[in-house]
Coordinates of C-alpha atoms in Angstrom, one line a residue:
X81 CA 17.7 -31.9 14.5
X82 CA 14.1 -31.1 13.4
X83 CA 12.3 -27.7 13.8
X84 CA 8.9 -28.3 14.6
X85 CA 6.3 -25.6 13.4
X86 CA 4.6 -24.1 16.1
X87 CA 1.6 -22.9 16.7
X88 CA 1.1 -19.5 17.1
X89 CA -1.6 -17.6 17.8
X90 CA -3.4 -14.8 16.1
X91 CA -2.3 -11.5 17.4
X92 CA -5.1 -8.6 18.0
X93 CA -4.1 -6.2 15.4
X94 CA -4.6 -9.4 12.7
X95 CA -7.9 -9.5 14.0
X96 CA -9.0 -6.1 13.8
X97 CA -7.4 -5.9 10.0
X98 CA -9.3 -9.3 9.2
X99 CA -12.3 -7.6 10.1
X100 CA -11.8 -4.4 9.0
X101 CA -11.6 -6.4 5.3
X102 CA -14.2 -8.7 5.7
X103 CA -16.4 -5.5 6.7
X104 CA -15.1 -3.7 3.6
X105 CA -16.3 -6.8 1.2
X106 CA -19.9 -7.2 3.3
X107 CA -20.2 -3.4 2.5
X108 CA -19.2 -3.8 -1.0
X109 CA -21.5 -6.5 -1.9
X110 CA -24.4 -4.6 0.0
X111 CA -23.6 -1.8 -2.2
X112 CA -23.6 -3.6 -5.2
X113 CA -26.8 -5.4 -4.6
X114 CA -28.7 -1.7 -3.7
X115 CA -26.9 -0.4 -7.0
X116 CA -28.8 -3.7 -8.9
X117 CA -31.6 -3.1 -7.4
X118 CA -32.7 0.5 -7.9
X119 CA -31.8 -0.2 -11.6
X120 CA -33.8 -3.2 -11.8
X121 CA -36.6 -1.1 -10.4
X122 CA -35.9 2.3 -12.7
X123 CA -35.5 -0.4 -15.8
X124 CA -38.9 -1.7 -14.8
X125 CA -40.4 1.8 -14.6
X126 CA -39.0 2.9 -17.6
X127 CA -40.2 0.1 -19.4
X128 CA -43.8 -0.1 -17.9
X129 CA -43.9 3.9 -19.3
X130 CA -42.5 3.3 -22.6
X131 CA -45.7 0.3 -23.1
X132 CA -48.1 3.2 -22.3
X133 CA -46.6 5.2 -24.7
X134 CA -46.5 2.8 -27.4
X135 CA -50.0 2.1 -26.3
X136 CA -50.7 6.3 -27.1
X137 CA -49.0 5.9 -30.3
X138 CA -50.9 2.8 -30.9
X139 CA -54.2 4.5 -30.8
X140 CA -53.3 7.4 -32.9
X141 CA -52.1 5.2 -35.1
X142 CA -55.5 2.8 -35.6
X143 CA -57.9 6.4 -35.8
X144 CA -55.8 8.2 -38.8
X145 CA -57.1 4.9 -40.7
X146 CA -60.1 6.7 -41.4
X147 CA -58.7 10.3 -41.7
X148 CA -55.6 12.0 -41.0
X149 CA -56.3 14.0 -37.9
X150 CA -55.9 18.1 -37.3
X151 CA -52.9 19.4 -35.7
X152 CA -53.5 19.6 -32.2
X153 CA -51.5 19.3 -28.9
X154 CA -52.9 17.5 -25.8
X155 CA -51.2 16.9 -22.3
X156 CA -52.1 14.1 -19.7
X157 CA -50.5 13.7 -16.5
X158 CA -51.0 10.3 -14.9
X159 CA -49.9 8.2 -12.6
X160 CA -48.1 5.4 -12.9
X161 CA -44.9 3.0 -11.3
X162 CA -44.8 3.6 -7.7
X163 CA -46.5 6.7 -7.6
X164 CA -44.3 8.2 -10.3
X165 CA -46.1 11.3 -11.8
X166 CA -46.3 11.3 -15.8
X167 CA -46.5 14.1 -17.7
X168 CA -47.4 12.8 -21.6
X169 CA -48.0 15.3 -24.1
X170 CA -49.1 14.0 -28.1
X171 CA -48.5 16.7 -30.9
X172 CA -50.2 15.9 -34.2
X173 CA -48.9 18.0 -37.0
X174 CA -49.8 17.4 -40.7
X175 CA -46.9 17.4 -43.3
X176 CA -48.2 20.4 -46.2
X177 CA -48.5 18.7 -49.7
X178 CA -48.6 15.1 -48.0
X179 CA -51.0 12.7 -46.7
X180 CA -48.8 12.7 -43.7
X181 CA -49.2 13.4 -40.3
X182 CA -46.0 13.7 -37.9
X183 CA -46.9 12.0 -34.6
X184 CA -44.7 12.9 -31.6
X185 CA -45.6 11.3 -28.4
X186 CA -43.5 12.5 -25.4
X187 CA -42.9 11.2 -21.7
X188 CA -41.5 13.0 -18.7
X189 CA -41.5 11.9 -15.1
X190 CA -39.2 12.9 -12.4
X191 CA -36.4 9.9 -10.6
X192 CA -34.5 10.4 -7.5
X193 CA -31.0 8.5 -7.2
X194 CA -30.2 9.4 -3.6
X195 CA -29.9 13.0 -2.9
X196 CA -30.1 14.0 -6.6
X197 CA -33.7 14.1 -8.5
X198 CA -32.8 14.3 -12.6
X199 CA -36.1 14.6 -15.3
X200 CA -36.1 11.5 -17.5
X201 CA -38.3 11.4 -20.4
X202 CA -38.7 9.2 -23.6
X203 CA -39.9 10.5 -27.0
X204 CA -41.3 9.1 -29.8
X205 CA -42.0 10.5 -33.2
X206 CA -44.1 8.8 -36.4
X207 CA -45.3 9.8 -39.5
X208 CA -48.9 8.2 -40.2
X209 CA -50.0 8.2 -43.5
X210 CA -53.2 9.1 -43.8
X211 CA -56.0 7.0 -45.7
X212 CA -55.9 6.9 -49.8
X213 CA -58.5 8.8 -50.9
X214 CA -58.2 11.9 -48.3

């Protein structure tokens, strides 16, 4: 004699566990997808600030062709990325005995993940050479 398979039906508590899961995935990939997205978003910040820097240390760089500058210290706060507040300060300090000046170009803004607000910042430092006959 054969034993047919029946068909049996789902039971309530299979439900509830089905959904229960399929809840848990929906709510990991929505996670996921936030986590990817604020990062995009800091990596595009951070990199829209670290062209303006460059741009800083670009300009520097293109006056000390005709003379090394003095030492000095400046500090600009603008406003970039969303409304992100920059704080960029440029030290110039000349190297005794050399036709060197020590460039150090610094960025700090403030990011929120969350609850939690941390101070990022970016620093560059270059040595200009100053023109041959100074």
């Amino acid at each position: 004699m054969r034993v047919r398979n029946r068909k049996r039906g789902v039971t309530y508590v299979e439900v509830v566990v089905a959904s229960a899961f399929l809840a848990a995935c929906a709510a990991t990939v929505a996670d996921s997808l936030a986590f990817s997205m604020r990062n995009i978003s800091y990596a595009q910040r951070r990199s829209i600030i670290q062209a303006y820097v460059q741009s800083v240390v670009d300009a520097t760089r293109s006056s000390t062709l005709t003379a090394l500058p003095a030492d000095s210290t400046s500090t600009t706060t603008v406003t970039l990325v969303r409304s992100r507040t920059v704080t960029i300060t440029k030290k110039l300090t000349q190297v005794t005995g050399l036709n060197l000046t020590l460039l150090q170009v610094s960025a700090t803004w403030q990011e929120s993940r969350g609850s939690r607000f941390f101070t990022d910042s970016l620093i560059y430092e270059v040595y200009l050479r100053g023109p041959d006959n100074a």
